[in-house]
Amino acid sequence: MSESKKPDADKGDIQWHMVLWYIHLYALGLYGIWLLLFHTSWATLFFTLAVIYIGGLGVTIGAHRLWAHQSYEAVWYIKLFFMLAHTLAGVGPIYDWVLAHRIHHKYFGTEKDPFNHNEGFLYCHLISNTMTKPPNYEQTAKIIDMRDIHLDGYVWFQKKFYWPLFLIFGILLPINAPAEYWGESIANSVLVLGFLRFAVLSNMTWLIHSGILIWGLKPHEKYPPDDNMVFLIKKSYWINYHYLLPWDWKCGEYGSYAKGWATTTLKILNVIGLVNRMKSASSENIRDALFEATATKKSFQQVMDDVKKIAEVEADKMKLRYHH
């Protein structure tokens, strides 16, 4: 086998039924936009935005920041809410998503990365989500520490009963509500609360892995950049920062830091006491760690681990201060 063929041998195969599904999802989702704007009630419009917002929270500050990176802790009913919100998003069990995301971080930008951004945006964002797991996926998964997820009752319950939960919370309740309570047609509900909602939430979820190709700056590019692809897209190093300190709760999924709808929601939940022990790195701690790396010849990973320990201590102090 030639060298050029070896990387392909490490990838999965295209699942053509998934390709067919996404073709229909996009086509009917686009039609759903037309219906939402011109042929549905205002109640349906606001309800659709609310459902997308809740599903987005389940993926971003639920599966991503809470379960994948353990960047904060939450009271039991908020964890339950995030589990159901993630089910609403329709992107598969939390366990499977967290495992794939942790593999993505550990092998970022390599052939073992299931969402390798070096393959281009189309592959990272869409094609990788239509493929079977690569032959070495199970072997790679054994290296990933998932003990915290194994012991999480909410993740275990969702994984065991995912399809019944998805049928109820992901399909029946959101699609039935407009028709039941304010007289929306079943066809509009299915196309808007079904296909359009799944299309939006799927792309929001995929952008967690592919967003670096939109909002991230490449190595040695200046900040602020000379130009942007689109005037509304602001490139920065924050999304790159996430791959250095993934446990920082302030780091947004879409290229922002300490702002954005998901981060603002976390701030509100923290203020009212529903989430706590929020880990973050201060500029001073980062600066001290980099100085220590140059002074003591410690590896970059060692000093970043030291930063995490400091952040955990400070998060514990904040948690104790809140309880007192």
Short mmCIF file of N, CA and C in Angstrom, two decimals, residues 88-170:
data_model
loop_
_atom_site.label_atom_id
_atom_site.label_comp_id
_atom_site.label_asym_id
_atom_site.label_seq_id
_atom_site.Cartn_x
_atom_site.Cartn_y
_atom_site.Cartn_z
N LEU A 88 -32.95 16.82 23.54
CA LEU A 88 -33.76 17.63 22.63
C LEU A 88 -32.98 18.00 21.37
N ALA A 89 -31.66 18.18 21.50
CA ALA A 89 -30.84 18.58 20.35
C ALA A 89 -30.76 17.48 19.31
N GLY A 90 -30.90 16.22 19.71
CA GLY A 90 -30.92 15.12 18.75
C GLY A 90 -29.58 14.80 18.13
N VAL A 91 -28.50 14.93 18.91
CA VAL A 91 -27.16 14.67 18.36
C VAL A 91 -26.52 13.42 18.98
N GLY A 92 -27.34 12.53 19.52
CA GLY A 92 -26.82 11.30 20.09
C GLY A 92 -26.57 11.41 21.59
N PRO A 93 -26.27 10.28 22.24
CA PRO A 93 -26.04 10.29 23.69
C PRO A 93 -24.87 11.16 24.10
N ILE A 94 -24.97 11.73 25.30
CA ILE A 94 -23.89 12.55 25.85
C ILE A 94 -22.60 11.75 25.93
N TYR A 95 -22.69 10.48 26.35
CA TYR A 95 -21.49 9.66 26.51
C TYR A 95 -20.71 9.57 25.20
N ASP A 96 -21.39 9.26 24.13
CA ASP A 96 -20.71 9.13 22.83
C ASP A 96 -20.12 10.46 22.38
N TRP A 97 -20.85 11.55 22.63
CA TRP A 97 -20.37 12.87 22.21
C TRP A 97 -19.12 13.26 23.00
N VAL A 98 -19.16 13.03 24.32
CA VAL A 98 -18.01 13.38 25.16
C VAL A 98 -16.79 12.55 24.78
N LEU A 99 -16.97 11.26 24.54
CA LEU A 99 -15.85 10.41 24.15
C LEU A 99 -15.21 10.92 22.86
N ALA A 100 -16.02 11.18 21.85
CA ALA A 100 -15.49 11.68 20.58
C ALA A 100 -14.80 13.03 20.76
N HIS A 101 -15.37 13.88 21.61
CA HIS A 101 -14.78 15.21 21.81
C HIS A 101 -13.45 15.11 22.56
N ARG A 102 -13.35 14.23 23.52
CA ARG A 102 -12.08 14.07 24.24
C ARG A 102 -11.01 13.47 23.34
N ILE A 103 -11.40 12.56 22.47
CA ILE A 103 -10.44 12.05 21.47
C ILE A 103 -10.00 13.19 20.56
N HIS A 104 -10.94 14.02 20.17
CA HIS A 104 -10.64 15.19 19.32
C HIS A 104 -9.60 16.09 19.97
N HIS A 105 -9.73 16.33 21.27
CA HIS A 105 -8.77 17.18 21.97
C HIS A 105 -7.41 16.50 22.12
N LYS A 106 -7.43 15.23 22.49
CA LYS A 106 -6.17 14.54 22.74
C LYS A 106 -5.35 14.40 21.46
N TYR A 107 -6.01 14.17 20.33
CA TYR A 107 -5.30 13.94 19.06
C TYR A 107 -5.61 15.05 18.06
N PHE A 108 -5.76 16.26 18.57
CA PHE A 108 -6.18 17.41 17.76
C PHE A 108 -5.29 17.59 16.53
N GLY A 109 -5.93 17.61 15.36
CA GLY A 109 -5.22 17.86 14.12
C GLY A 109 -4.38 16.70 13.61
N THR A 110 -4.61 15.48 14.13
CA THR A 110 -3.88 14.31 13.66
C THR A 110 -4.86 13.34 13.00
N GLU A 111 -4.34 12.26 12.47
CA GLU A 111 -5.21 11.28 11.79
C GLU A 111 -6.17 10.59 12.76
N LYS A 112 -5.84 10.60 14.06
CA LYS A 112 -6.74 9.98 15.04
C LYS A 112 -7.86 10.92 15.48
N ASP A 113 -7.76 12.18 15.09
CA ASP A 113 -8.80 13.16 15.40
C ASP A 113 -10.01 12.87 14.51
N PRO A 114 -11.15 12.50 15.10
CA PRO A 114 -12.32 12.18 14.26
C PRO A 114 -12.87 13.39 13.50
N PHE A 115 -12.44 14.62 13.88
CA PHE A 115 -12.90 15.83 13.20
C PHE A 115 -11.69 16.66 12.76
N ASN A 116 -10.74 16.01 12.15
CA ASN A 116 -9.47 16.62 11.81
C ASN A 116 -9.65 17.85 10.92
N HIS A 117 -9.38 19.03 11.48
CA HIS A 117 -9.59 20.28 10.73
C HIS A 117 -8.60 20.44 9.58
N ASN A 118 -7.48 19.70 9.62
CA ASN A 118 -6.51 19.80 8.54
C ASN A 118 -7.04 19.21 7.23
N GLU A 119 -8.14 18.47 7.32
CA GLU A 119 -8.77 17.91 6.12
C GLU A 119 -9.67 18.92 5.41
N GLY A 120 -9.83 20.10 6.02
CA GLY A 120 -10.68 21.12 5.42
C GLY A 120 -12.02 21.24 6.12
N PHE A 121 -12.69 22.36 5.90
CA PHE A 121 -13.94 22.64 6.61
C PHE A 121 -15.03 21.63 6.28
N LEU A 122 -15.17 21.28 4.99
CA LEU A 122 -16.25 20.37 4.59
C LEU A 122 -16.12 19.03 5.30
N TYR A 123 -14.88 18.52 5.38
CA TYR A 123 -14.67 17.25 6.07
C TYR A 123 -14.92 17.39 7.56
N CYS A 124 -14.31 18.42 8.17
CA CYS A 124 -14.41 18.59 9.62
C CYS A 124 -15.85 18.81 10.05
N HIS A 125 -16.58 19.62 9.30
CA HIS A 125 -17.92 20.02 9.72
C HIS A 125 -18.99 19.00 9.35
N LEU A 126 -18.91 18.46 8.14
CA LEU A 126 -20.02 17.64 7.64
C LEU A 126 -19.65 16.19 7.37
N ILE A 127 -18.63 15.96 6.54
CA ILE A 127 -18.31 14.60 6.10
C ILE A 127 -17.99 13.70 7.28
N SER A 128 -17.21 14.20 8.24
CA SER A 128 -16.82 13.38 9.39
C SER A 128 -18.03 12.90 10.18
N ASN A 129 -19.12 13.64 10.12
CA ASN A 129 -20.33 13.27 10.86
C ASN A 129 -21.22 12.30 10.08
N THR A 130 -20.82 11.96 8.86
CA THR A 130 -21.56 10.96 8.08
C THR A 130 -20.80 9.64 8.00
N MET A 131 -19.64 9.56 8.63
CA MET A 131 -18.77 8.39 8.49
C MET A 131 -18.91 7.44 9.67
N THR A 132 -18.64 6.17 9.42
CA THR A 132 -18.56 5.20 10.50
C THR A 132 -17.30 5.47 11.31
N LYS A 133 -17.24 4.91 12.51
CA LYS A 133 -16.04 5.05 13.32
C LYS A 133 -14.88 4.37 12.61
N PRO A 134 -13.67 4.96 12.67
CA PRO A 134 -12.51 4.33 12.03
C PRO A 134 -12.16 3.01 12.70
N PRO A 135 -11.43 2.13 12.02
CA PRO A 135 -11.12 0.80 12.58
C PRO A 135 -10.42 0.85 13.93
N ASN A 136 -9.62 1.89 14.17
CA ASN A 136 -8.86 1.95 15.42
C ASN A 136 -9.57 2.77 16.49
N TYR A 137 -10.85 3.11 16.28
CA TYR A 137 -11.55 4.01 17.21
C TYR A 137 -11.68 3.39 18.60
N GLU A 138 -12.08 2.13 18.67
CA GLU A 138 -12.26 1.48 19.97
C GLU A 138 -10.95 1.39 20.72
N GLN A 139 -9.87 1.11 20.01
CA GLN A 139 -8.56 1.06 20.65
C GLN A 139 -8.15 2.44 21.16
N THR A 140 -8.42 3.46 20.37
CA THR A 140 -8.12 4.82 20.79
C THR A 140 -8.97 5.21 21.99
N ALA A 141 -10.22 4.80 22.01
CA ALA A 141 -11.14 5.15 23.09
C ALA A 141 -10.68 4.61 24.44
N LYS A 142 -10.00 3.47 24.43
CA LYS A 142 -9.53 2.88 25.69
C LYS A 142 -8.49 3.75 26.38
N ILE A 143 -7.83 4.61 25.63
CA ILE A 143 -6.81 5.48 26.20
C ILE A 143 -7.43 6.68 26.91
N ILE A 144 -8.66 7.03 26.52
CA ILE A 144 -9.33 8.22 27.05
C ILE A 144 -9.90 7.93 28.44
N ASP A 145 -9.60 8.79 29.40
CA ASP A 145 -10.11 8.65 30.76
C ASP A 145 -11.58 9.09 30.79
N MET A 146 -12.47 8.13 30.96
CA MET A 146 -13.90 8.41 31.00
C MET A 146 -14.52 8.01 32.34
N ARG A 147 -13.68 7.88 33.37
CA ARG A 147 -14.19 7.40 34.66
C ARG A 147 -15.24 8.33 35.25
N ASP A 148 -15.05 9.64 35.10
CA ASP A 148 -16.02 10.59 35.62
C ASP A 148 -17.36 10.44 34.92
N ILE A 149 -17.33 10.15 33.62
CA ILE A 149 -18.57 9.99 32.86
C ILE A 149 -19.24 8.65 33.20
N HIS A 150 -18.44 7.61 33.41
CA HIS A 150 -19.00 6.32 33.80
C HIS A 150 -19.78 6.41 35.10
N LEU A 151 -19.35 7.30 36.00
CA LEU A 151 -19.96 7.41 37.32
C LEU A 151 -21.09 8.43 37.36
N ASP A 152 -21.36 9.07 36.25
CA ASP A 152 -22.41 10.10 36.22
C ASP A 152 -23.76 9.46 35.90
N GLY A 153 -24.67 9.51 36.84
CA GLY A 153 -25.96 8.86 36.69
C GLY A 153 -26.81 9.45 35.58
N TYR A 154 -26.71 10.74 35.34
CA TYR A 154 -27.51 11.38 34.30
C TYR A 154 -27.05 10.93 32.91
N VAL A 155 -25.74 10.85 32.74
CA VAL A 155 -25.21 10.39 31.46
C VAL A 155 -25.55 8.91 31.25
N TRP A 156 -25.41 8.12 32.30
CA TRP A 156 -25.72 6.68 32.21
C TRP A 156 -27.19 6.48 31.85
N PHE A 157 -28.08 7.21 32.52
CA PHE A 157 -29.51 7.06 32.28
C PHE A 157 -29.86 7.44 30.84
N GLN A 158 -29.29 8.56 30.38
CA GLN A 158 -29.59 8.99 29.02
C GLN A 158 -29.09 7.99 27.98
N LYS A 159 -27.89 7.45 28.21
CA LYS A 159 -27.33 6.49 27.26
C LYS A 159 -28.18 5.22 27.20
N LYS A 160 -28.64 4.76 28.35
CA LYS A 160 -29.41 3.52 28.41
C LYS A 160 -30.80 3.68 27.80
N PHE A 161 -31.40 4.85 27.99
CA PHE A 161 -32.78 5.07 27.52
C PHE A 161 -32.85 6.18 26.48
N TYR A 162 -31.79 6.32 25.66
CA TYR A 162 -31.71 7.47 24.77
C TYR A 162 -32.88 7.53 23.79
N TRP A 163 -33.18 6.46 23.13
CA TRP A 163 -34.20 6.52 22.08
C TRP A 163 -35.59 6.78 22.61
N PRO A 164 -36.04 6.15 23.72
CA PRO A 164 -37.34 6.55 24.27
C PRO A 164 -37.35 8.02 24.73
N LEU A 165 -36.24 8.47 25.36
CA LEU A 165 -36.16 9.87 25.78
C LEU A 165 -36.21 10.81 24.58
N PHE A 166 -35.48 10.44 23.52
CA PHE A 166 -35.45 11.27 22.32
C PHE A 166 -36.83 11.33 21.65
N LEU A 167 -37.52 10.19 21.63
CA LEU A 167 -38.85 10.15 21.03
C LEU A 167 -39.80 11.10 21.76
N ILE A 168 -39.68 11.14 23.11
CA ILE A 168 -40.59 11.98 23.90
C ILE A 168 -40.16 13.44 23.88
N PHE A 169 -38.90 13.70 24.31
CA PHE A 169 -38.44 15.08 24.49
C PHE A 169 -37.87 15.70 23.21
N GLY A 170 -37.43 14.86 22.30
CA GLY A 170 -36.83 15.39 21.08
C GLY A 170 -37.79 15.50 19.92
#
